[in-house]
Amino acid sequence: MVKELRLRKTPPLTSSAASTEKSSDSIKMQKKSETNSTLKYISLITLTLQNAVLGLSMRYARTREGDMFLSSTAVLMAEVVKLATCIVIVYVEAGGVVKLFYTIDQQIIKQPTDTLKICVPSFVYLVQNNLLYLSASHLDAATYQLAQSDDKKIITNGIEQNHFVGFMAAFAACCLSGFAGVYFEKMLKGSDVTVWIRNVQLSFCSIPFGLISCFLYDGGVIRENGFFFGYDKFVWYLVVLQATGGLIVAIVVKYADNILKGFATSLAIVISCIVSMYIFDFELSLQFALGAGFVIFSIFLYGYVPKKPDISLTYKV
């Protein structure tokens, strides 16, 4: 009798129970998909606004009167702010300091190959951010995102503005951004590592590169005037704004893709252009209008989904 009881198997799920389980899984998948879709569009809108505000803020910071801060130190501080923010988020998700260090140890320190792979986009992003500051010094806020000419003029703080240099810096930054974005998207979507841990990895690699670039290019000025020379509340606001943009880009790449990130950045041109007319006396030329029009049209082309033909009508007898 005992043997007979042991040999008995658990009865299979009935059809109604199986269908209920499938329905539950389907509902969970649908909710997850809706959440991801919501995060995608919220992050895209936020990224568009952030890029527009960043372009205008960078332009103002690099052309206003007063002591000029060092762009290399601003880029480095943005990485430090981003690292601190991500560590706080990982700490909250992990649920304590011990679990925080355990997560960092397991996913970063004990994964040296994976961490070294992240050094590629971290270095590229660092160069890109420095190029953006160079571009902002030589271009007006709208042209900084879509350059149009190569003439020179003198700006308020005595720096000679060269549109060709600004254009080349912006063009190089765009190319580097595309490469780093695709690479980072592959890293994000090719593993189960969270966005925040990936950003911690990026910062761990970017901060040493940033320190080297600071003392390599601006070492003399830093030794003479200090690391935070020219900093004020507006510069700190710019640092936080740039760090926020890095986090938003990671979220967009995770829940959307790098192409949509590029379109969100391009859409910021229109906002920057309109605002620049009132703040920086930017004159809208036909060449600029055509360029911006092509960019906006490409956004609609990418989002357009042609209607599929009704097969039942095609083969109807």
Short mmCIF file of C-alpha atoms in Angstrom, two decimals, residues 45-292:
data_model
loop_
_atom_site.label_atom_id
_atom_site.label_comp_id
_atom_site.label_asym_id
_atom_site.label_seq_id
_atom_site.Cartn_x
_atom_site.Cartn_y
_atom_site.Cartn_z
CA ILE A 45 10.50 63.39 -24.06
CA THR A 46 12.77 64.10 -21.08
CA LEU A 47 15.89 63.56 -23.20
CA THR A 48 14.60 65.96 -25.86
CA LEU A 49 13.97 68.71 -23.32
CA GLN A 50 17.26 68.02 -21.52
CA ASN A 51 19.24 68.31 -24.77
CA ALA A 52 17.57 71.57 -25.68
CA VAL A 53 18.21 73.09 -22.24
CA LEU A 54 21.79 71.73 -22.20
CA GLY A 55 22.60 73.31 -25.57
CA LEU A 56 21.31 76.71 -24.47
CA SER A 57 23.00 76.46 -21.07
CA MET A 58 26.36 75.43 -22.51
CA ARG A 59 26.25 78.32 -24.96
CA TYR A 60 25.47 80.81 -22.22
CA ALA A 61 28.12 79.39 -19.87
CA ARG A 62 30.86 79.59 -22.51
CA THR A 63 30.04 83.12 -23.77
CA ARG A 64 29.11 85.08 -20.63
CA GLU A 65 31.44 87.57 -19.00
CA GLY A 66 33.70 86.57 -16.14
CA ASP A 67 36.29 83.88 -15.44
CA MET A 68 36.01 80.93 -17.82
CA PHE A 69 35.74 77.56 -16.09
CA LEU A 70 37.66 74.57 -17.44
CA SER A 71 35.50 72.28 -19.54
CA SER A 72 37.69 69.25 -18.71
CA THR A 73 36.96 69.63 -14.99
CA ALA A 74 33.23 70.13 -15.68
CA VAL A 75 33.10 66.88 -17.67
CA LEU A 76 34.91 65.05 -14.86
CA MET A 77 32.57 66.44 -12.19
CA ALA A 78 29.55 65.37 -14.27
CA GLU A 79 30.91 61.81 -14.16
CA VAL A 80 31.38 62.04 -10.39
CA VAL A 81 27.78 63.26 -9.93
CA LYS A 82 26.51 60.47 -12.18
CA LEU A 83 28.48 57.85 -10.23
CA ALA A 84 27.15 59.11 -6.89
CA THR A 85 23.57 59.09 -8.20
CA CYS A 86 23.83 55.53 -9.53
CA ILE A 87 25.41 54.23 -6.31
CA VAL A 88 22.52 55.72 -4.32
CA ILE A 89 20.00 54.03 -6.65
CA VAL A 90 21.82 50.67 -6.43
CA TYR A 91 21.93 51.07 -2.63
CA VAL A 92 18.14 51.59 -2.52
CA GLU A 93 17.50 48.63 -4.85
CA ALA A 94 19.89 46.35 -2.95
CA GLY A 95 18.42 47.26 0.42
CA GLY A 96 21.51 48.11 2.45
CA VAL A 97 25.21 48.92 2.47
CA VAL A 98 26.31 45.28 2.76
CA LYS A 99 24.19 44.23 -0.23
CA LEU A 100 25.43 47.29 -2.15
CA PHE A 101 29.07 46.24 -1.77
CA TYR A 102 28.10 42.63 -2.54
CA THR A 103 26.42 43.72 -5.79
CA ILE A 104 29.40 45.85 -6.83
CA ASP A 105 31.78 43.01 -5.96
CA GLN A 106 29.81 40.37 -7.89
CA GLN A 107 28.88 42.40 -10.99
CA ILE A 108 31.88 44.71 -11.37
CA ILE A 109 35.00 43.61 -9.47
CA LYS A 110 34.58 39.89 -10.18
CA GLN A 111 33.64 40.58 -13.82
CA PRO A 112 36.86 42.26 -15.05
CA THR A 113 36.37 41.37 -18.71
CA ASP A 114 32.84 42.78 -18.75
CA THR A 115 34.01 45.93 -16.97
CA LEU A 116 36.89 46.44 -19.41
CA LYS A 117 34.46 46.24 -22.32
CA ILE A 118 32.59 49.20 -20.84
CA CYS A 119 35.83 51.24 -20.88
CA VAL A 120 35.41 51.66 -24.65
CA PRO A 121 32.18 53.72 -24.59
CA SER A 122 33.25 55.46 -21.36
CA PHE A 123 36.37 56.85 -23.06
CA VAL A 124 34.39 57.78 -26.18
CA TYR A 125 31.72 59.58 -24.11
CA LEU A 126 34.45 61.49 -22.28
CA VAL A 127 35.97 62.74 -25.55
CA GLN A 128 32.50 63.53 -26.89
CA ASN A 129 31.58 65.67 -23.86
CA ASN A 130 34.80 67.68 -24.19
CA LEU A 131 34.09 68.20 -27.89
CA LEU A 132 30.59 69.46 -27.02
CA TYR A 133 32.07 72.16 -24.78
CA LEU A 134 34.49 73.12 -27.58
CA SER A 135 31.59 73.28 -30.02
CA ALA A 136 29.51 75.38 -27.64
CA SER A 137 32.38 77.89 -27.41
CA HIS A 138 32.44 78.42 -31.18
CA LEU A 139 28.79 78.05 -32.22
CA ASP A 140 25.52 79.69 -31.22
CA ALA A 141 23.13 77.48 -29.29
CA ALA A 142 21.06 76.29 -32.26
CA THR A 143 23.97 75.92 -34.67
CA TYR A 144 25.90 74.08 -31.95
CA GLN A 145 23.47 71.20 -32.63
CA LEU A 146 23.32 71.75 -36.47
CA ALA A 147 26.25 73.82 -37.72
CA GLN A 148 25.86 76.05 -40.80
CA SER A 149 28.86 78.26 -41.63
CA ASP A 150 32.60 78.81 -41.22
CA ASP A 151 33.02 82.54 -40.54
CA LYS A 152 34.63 84.07 -37.45
CA LYS A 153 33.54 86.69 -34.92
CA ILE A 154 34.61 87.99 -31.51
CA ILE A 155 32.43 87.10 -28.53
CA THR A 156 31.96 88.93 -25.24
CA ASN A 157 34.75 87.31 -23.22
CA GLY A 158 37.39 87.97 -25.91
CA ILE A 159 37.59 84.46 -27.36
CA GLU A 160 37.69 84.34 -31.15
CA GLN A 161 34.77 82.26 -32.37
CA ASN A 162 35.44 79.99 -35.34
CA HIS A 163 32.36 78.32 -36.81
CA PHE A 164 34.43 75.81 -38.77
CA VAL A 165 36.17 74.58 -35.61
CA GLY A 166 32.80 74.44 -33.87
CA PHE A 167 31.26 72.51 -36.74
CA MET A 168 34.08 69.95 -36.85
CA ALA A 169 33.87 69.48 -33.07
CA ALA A 170 30.10 69.00 -33.26
CA PHE A 171 30.44 66.60 -36.22
CA ALA A 172 33.08 64.52 -34.43
CA ALA A 173 30.94 64.47 -31.28
CA CYS A 174 27.96 63.18 -33.30
CA CYS A 175 30.02 60.37 -34.84
CA LEU A 176 31.44 59.36 -31.46
CA SER A 177 27.98 59.52 -29.90
CA GLY A 178 26.59 57.16 -32.55
CA PHE A 179 29.37 54.62 -32.09
CA ALA A 180 29.25 54.75 -28.28
CA GLY A 181 25.45 54.58 -28.28
CA VAL A 182 25.30 51.42 -30.41
CA TYR A 183 28.08 49.79 -28.38
CA PHE A 184 26.40 50.69 -25.08
CA GLU A 185 23.01 49.46 -26.35
CA LYS A 186 24.60 46.09 -27.16
CA MET A 187 26.06 45.91 -23.65
CA LEU A 188 22.77 46.88 -21.98
CA LYS A 189 20.52 44.54 -23.92
CA GLY A 190 22.99 41.66 -24.12
CA SER A 191 22.98 40.93 -20.39
CA ASP A 192 20.85 41.08 -17.24
CA VAL A 193 22.98 43.82 -15.64
CA THR A 194 20.87 46.83 -14.67
CA VAL A 195 21.18 50.28 -16.22
CA TRP A 196 22.52 51.68 -12.94
CA ILE A 197 25.30 49.09 -12.58
CA ARG A 198 26.30 49.75 -16.20
CA ASN A 199 26.54 53.46 -15.41
CA VAL A 200 28.66 52.68 -12.34
CA GLN A 201 30.98 50.69 -14.62
CA LEU A 202 31.07 53.61 -17.08
CA SER A 203 31.97 56.07 -14.33
CA PHE A 204 34.65 53.80 -12.85
CA CYS A 205 36.34 53.85 -16.27
CA SER A 206 35.57 57.49 -17.17
CA ILE A 207 36.83 59.13 -13.96
CA PRO A 208 40.49 57.97 -14.36
CA PHE A 209 40.41 59.03 -18.04
CA GLY A 210 38.92 62.36 -16.99
CA LEU A 211 41.59 63.01 -14.37
CA ILE A 212 44.33 62.28 -16.91
CA SER A 213 42.78 64.64 -19.49
CA CYS A 214 42.33 67.41 -16.89
CA PHE A 215 46.01 67.48 -15.90
CA LEU A 216 47.23 66.70 -19.42
CA TYR A 217 45.49 69.65 -21.11
CA ASP A 218 44.79 72.06 -18.24
CA GLY A 219 47.39 71.04 -15.67
CA GLY A 220 49.08 74.45 -15.62
CA VAL A 221 45.84 76.36 -15.07
CA ILE A 222 44.71 73.91 -12.38
CA ARG A 223 47.99 74.23 -10.49
CA GLU A 224 47.88 78.01 -10.72
CA ASN A 225 44.19 78.77 -10.13
CA GLY A 226 42.76 75.58 -8.65
CA PHE A 227 40.58 72.73 -9.92
CA PHE A 228 37.31 74.67 -9.51
CA PHE A 229 38.49 77.92 -11.08
CA GLY A 230 35.58 79.84 -12.61
CA TYR A 231 32.92 77.71 -10.92
CA ASP A 232 29.72 79.29 -9.63
CA LYS A 233 26.13 78.14 -9.10
CA PHE A 234 25.40 78.16 -12.82
CA VAL A 235 28.39 75.95 -13.62
CA TRP A 236 27.31 73.47 -10.93
CA TYR A 237 23.83 73.50 -12.44
CA LEU A 238 25.42 72.72 -15.82
CA VAL A 239 27.39 69.84 -14.32
CA VAL A 240 24.26 68.30 -12.78
CA LEU A 241 22.33 68.84 -16.03
CA GLN A 242 24.99 67.03 -18.05
CA ALA A 243 25.12 64.15 -15.54
CA THR A 244 21.32 63.86 -15.72
CA GLY A 245 21.55 63.66 -19.50
CA GLY A 246 23.95 60.72 -19.26
CA LEU A 247 21.51 58.81 -17.07
CA ILE A 248 18.54 59.60 -19.33
CA VAL A 249 20.48 58.42 -22.39
CA ALA A 250 21.11 55.07 -20.67
CA ILE A 251 17.39 54.68 -19.92
CA VAL A 252 16.43 55.57 -23.51
CA VAL A 253 18.95 53.10 -24.94
CA LYS A 254 17.68 50.40 -22.55
CA TYR A 255 13.96 50.78 -23.23
CA ALA A 256 14.04 52.20 -26.78
CA ASP A 257 17.11 52.17 -29.04
CA ASN A 258 20.03 54.32 -30.14
CA ILE A 259 18.24 55.54 -33.28
CA LEU A 260 15.34 56.96 -31.28
CA LYS A 261 17.90 58.57 -28.97
CA GLY A 262 19.38 60.31 -32.01
CA PHE A 263 15.98 61.52 -33.13
CA ALA A 264 15.21 62.86 -29.65
CA THR A 265 18.48 64.77 -29.76
CA SER A 266 17.64 66.12 -33.22
CA LEU A 267 14.20 67.26 -32.13
CA ALA A 268 15.90 69.40 -29.50
CA ILE A 269 17.30 71.48 -32.39
CA VAL A 270 13.89 72.99 -33.04
CA ILE A 271 13.43 74.00 -29.42
CA SER A 272 16.95 75.44 -29.23
CA CYS A 273 16.42 77.31 -32.49
CA ILE A 274 13.19 78.97 -31.34
CA VAL A 275 14.55 79.95 -27.94
CA SER A 276 17.87 81.19 -29.43
CA MET A 277 15.97 83.75 -31.51
CA TYR A 278 14.89 85.49 -28.31
CA ILE A 279 17.90 84.88 -26.05
CA PHE A 280 20.97 84.98 -28.32
CA ASP A 281 19.59 86.99 -31.29
CA PHE A 282 19.95 83.95 -33.54
CA GLU A 283 18.89 84.67 -37.14
CA LEU A 284 17.16 81.79 -38.87
CA SER A 285 18.66 81.33 -42.34
CA LEU A 286 17.20 79.36 -45.25
CA GLN A 287 20.11 76.90 -45.09
CA PHE A 288 19.52 76.23 -41.40
CA ALA A 289 15.74 75.92 -41.91
CA LEU A 290 16.22 73.35 -44.69
CA GLY A 291 18.68 71.32 -42.59
CA ALA A 292 16.37 71.32 -39.58
#
